[in-house]
C-alpha atoms as an extended CHARMM CRD file, in Angstrom:
* protein
*
        88  EXT
         1         1  GLU       CA              1.5400000000       11.7380000000       12.9770000000  PROA      1               0.0000000000
         2         2  GLY       CA              4.0140000000       11.5260000000       10.2770000000  PROA      2               0.0000000000
         3         3  LEU       CA              7.0970000000       11.7480000000       12.5430000000  PROA      3               0.0000000000
         4         4  ALA       CA              5.5090000000        9.0870000000       14.6870000000  PROA      4               0.0000000000
         5         5  LEU       CA              5.4190000000        6.6750000000       11.5060000000  PROA      5               0.0000000000
         6         6  CYS       CA              9.0430000000        7.4360000000       10.9520000000  PROA      6               0.0000000000
         7         7  TYR       CA              9.9990000000        6.5820000000       14.4370000000  PROA      7               0.0000000000
         8         8  GLU       CA              7.7730000000        3.5310000000       14.3830000000  PROA      8               0.0000000000
         9         9  ALA       CA              9.6060000000        2.3960000000       11.0360000000  PROA      9               0.0000000000
        10        10  LYS       CA             12.9000000000        2.9310000000       12.8790000000  PROA      10              0.0000000000
        11        11  ALA       CA             11.7090000000        0.6160000000       15.5230000000  PROA      11              0.0000000000
        12        12  ASN       CA             11.5280000000        3.2020000000       18.1760000000  PROA      12              0.0000000000
        13        13  PRO       CA              8.1290000000        2.8790000000       19.4740000000  PROA      13              0.0000000000
        14        14  GLU       CA              8.5300000000        5.0910000000       22.6880000000  PROA      14              0.0000000000
        15        15  GLU       CA              9.3400000000        8.1010000000       20.5630000000  PROA      15              0.0000000000
        16        16  ALA       CA              6.4810000000        7.0340000000       18.1440000000  PROA      16              0.0000000000
        17        17  LEU       CA              4.0050000000        6.8920000000       20.9490000000  PROA      17              0.0000000000
        18        18  ARG       CA              5.2060000000       10.2950000000       22.0370000000  PROA      18              0.0000000000
        19        19  TYR       CA              4.6060000000       11.8690000000       18.7240000000  PROA      19              0.0000000000
        20        20  LEU       CA              1.2750000000       10.1870000000       18.4420000000  PROA      20              0.0000000000
        21        21  ALA       CA              0.2570000000       11.8520000000       21.7160000000  PROA      21              0.0000000000
        22        22  LYS       CA              1.1470000000       15.1020000000       20.5190000000  PROA      22              0.0000000000
        23        23  ALA       CA             -0.8660000000       14.7240000000       17.4010000000  PROA      23              0.0000000000
        24        24  LEU       CA             -3.7900000000       13.4780000000       19.5230000000  PROA      24              0.0000000000
        25        25  ASP       CA             -3.6520000000       16.7730000000       21.2790000000  PROA      25              0.0000000000
        26        26  ASP       CA             -3.6880000000       18.7980000000       17.9780000000  PROA      26              0.0000000000
        27        27  GLN       CA             -7.2760000000       19.9210000000       17.4650000000  PROA      27              0.0000000000
        28        28  ARG       CA             -6.5510000000       20.6200000000       13.6890000000  PROA      28              0.0000000000
        29        29  ILE       CA             -6.7130000000       16.6810000000       13.2060000000  PROA      29              0.0000000000
        30        30  LYS       CA             -9.2100000000       15.7960000000       15.6660000000  PROA      30              0.0000000000
        31        31  TYR       CA            -10.9410000000       13.8120000000       13.1990000000  PROA      31              0.0000000000
        32        32  ARG       CA             -8.0440000000       11.3180000000       13.2320000000  PROA      32              0.0000000000
        33        33  ALA       CA             -8.3480000000       10.7230000000       16.9580000000  PROA      33              0.0000000000
        34        34  PRO       CA             -9.5420000000        7.0710000000       16.6320000000  PROA      34              0.0000000000
        35        35  ALA       CA             -6.9060000000        6.1480000000       14.2180000000  PROA      35              0.0000000000
        36        36  LEU       CA             -4.2280000000        7.6720000000       16.5630000000  PROA      36              0.0000000000
        37        37  GLU       CA             -5.7310000000        6.0440000000       19.5930000000  PROA      37              0.0000000000
        38        38  TRP       CA             -5.4900000000        2.8840000000       17.7950000000  PROA      38              0.0000000000
        39        39  ARG       CA             -1.8580000000        3.0000000000       16.8690000000  PROA      39              0.0000000000
        40        40  MET       CA             -1.1340000000        4.1910000000       20.3170000000  PROA      40              0.0000000000
        41        41  ALA       CA             -3.0570000000        1.1140000000       21.7740000000  PROA      41              0.0000000000
        42        42  LEU       CA             -0.8610000000       -1.1760000000       19.5670000000  PROA      42              0.0000000000
        43        43  LEU       CA              2.3560000000        0.5800000000       20.5330000000  PROA      43              0.0000000000
        44        44  SER       CA              1.4230000000        0.4300000000       24.2650000000  PROA      44              0.0000000000
        45        45  LYS       CA              0.8360000000       -3.2380000000       23.8940000000  PROA      45              0.0000000000
        46        46  GLU       CA              4.2160000000       -3.6460000000       22.1050000000  PROA      46              0.0000000000
        47        47  LEU       CA              5.9520000000       -1.9210000000       25.0630000000  PROA      47              0.0000000000
        48        48  ARG       CA              3.8360000000       -3.9370000000       27.6390000000  PROA      48              0.0000000000
        49        49  LYS       CA              2.2280000000       -0.8040000000       28.9100000000  PROA      49              0.0000000000
        50        50  TYR       CA             -0.9800000000       -2.8660000000       29.1320000000  PROA      50              0.0000000000
        51        51  GLU       CA             -2.9850000000       -0.4040000000       31.3320000000  PROA      51              0.0000000000
        52        52  ASP       CA             -2.4540000000        2.3640000000       28.8650000000  PROA      52              0.0000000000
        53        53  ALA       CA             -3.2940000000       -0.0250000000       25.9270000000  PROA      53              0.0000000000
        54        54  LYS       CA             -6.4570000000       -1.1890000000       27.7030000000  PROA      54              0.0000000000
        55        55  GLY       CA             -7.5460000000        2.4870000000       28.4740000000  PROA      55              0.0000000000
        56        56  LEU       CA             -7.1450000000        3.4470000000       24.8550000000  PROA      56              0.0000000000
        57        57  CYS       CA             -9.2520000000        0.3050000000       23.7730000000  PROA      57              0.0000000000
        58        58  ARG       CA            -11.9540000000        1.1810000000       26.1340000000  PROA      58              0.0000000000
        59        59  LYS       CA            -11.9270000000        4.7590000000       24.8550000000  PROA      59              0.0000000000
        60        60  LEU       CA            -12.4380000000        3.5270000000       21.4140000000  PROA      60              0.0000000000
        61        61  LEU       CA            -15.2150000000        1.1630000000       22.5350000000  PROA      61              0.0000000000
        62        62  SER       CA            -16.9530000000        3.9640000000       24.0950000000  PROA      62              0.0000000000
        63        63  ASP       CA            -16.5740000000        6.3760000000       21.4160000000  PROA      63              0.0000000000
        64        64  THR       CA            -19.6760000000        7.3160000000       19.6870000000  PROA      64              0.0000000000
        65        65  VAL       CA            -18.1490000000        9.2370000000       16.6560000000  PROA      65              0.0000000000
        66        66  SER       CA            -18.6000000000        7.2680000000       13.3680000000  PROA      66              0.0000000000
        67        67  ALA       CA            -14.9280000000        7.3600000000       12.5730000000  PROA      67              0.0000000000
        68        68  ALA       CA            -14.3280000000        5.1430000000       15.7510000000  PROA      68              0.0000000000
        69        69  ALA       CA            -16.6810000000        2.3740000000       14.4090000000  PROA      69              0.0000000000
        70        70  GLY       CA            -13.9670000000        0.7010000000       12.3690000000  PROA      70              0.0000000000
        71        71  TYR       CA            -11.8180000000        0.2820000000       15.4430000000  PROA      71              0.0000000000
        72        72  LYS       CA            -14.3180000000       -1.2630000000       17.8900000000  PROA      72              0.0000000000
        73        73  GLN       CA            -13.8270000000       -4.7630000000       16.9450000000  PROA      73              0.0000000000
        74        74  LYS       CA            -10.1510000000       -4.3860000000       16.6770000000  PROA      74              0.0000000000
        75        75  ALA       CA            -10.0430000000       -2.7790000000       20.2580000000  PROA      75              0.0000000000
        76        76  GLU       CA            -12.1030000000       -5.7540000000       21.6250000000  PROA      76              0.0000000000
        77        77  ASN       CA             -9.7130000000       -8.4450000000       20.1050000000  PROA      77              0.0000000000
        78        78  LEU       CA             -6.7180000000       -6.3830000000       21.5160000000  PROA      78              0.0000000000
        79        79  LEU       CA             -8.2100000000       -6.3540000000       24.8590000000  PROA      79              0.0000000000
        80        80  THR       CA             -8.5810000000      -10.0070000000       24.7090000000  PROA      80              0.0000000000
        81        81  GLU       CA             -5.0200000000      -10.5310000000       23.5760000000  PROA      81              0.0000000000
        82        82  ILE       CA             -3.7060000000       -8.3580000000       26.3600000000  PROA      82              0.0000000000
        83        83  LYS       CA             -5.7860000000      -10.3230000000       28.8730000000  PROA      83              0.0000000000
        84        84  ILE       CA             -4.0910000000      -13.4620000000       27.5480000000  PROA      84              0.0000000000
        85        85  GLN       CA             -0.7260000000      -12.1870000000       27.7880000000  PROA      85              0.0000000000
        86        86  GLU       CA             -1.2250000000      -10.8820000000       31.2970000000  PROA      86              0.0000000000
        87        87  LYS       CA             -2.1420000000      -14.2300000000       32.6740000000  PROA      87              0.0000000000
        88        88  SER       CA              1.0200000000      -15.8130000000       30.9980000000  PROA      88              0.0000000000
């Protein structure tokens, strides 16, 4: 996750996304999954990978873990943003 932040700060969202995906697979930080998925959704939107971003947002919306609760409204807003961008 830390490396992903470094790549994001260096304006390299592709590498940041790759490291976030690796972090998401790490069972030791499973409790961070909603935060990682949220960052991945934002980066996917930035890279115009709208289907990936929408999938991550839908996953956050269906997540019943309490840690995901803080991301549900954000995910709904991002889905709306993507829908608008796709139309333009």
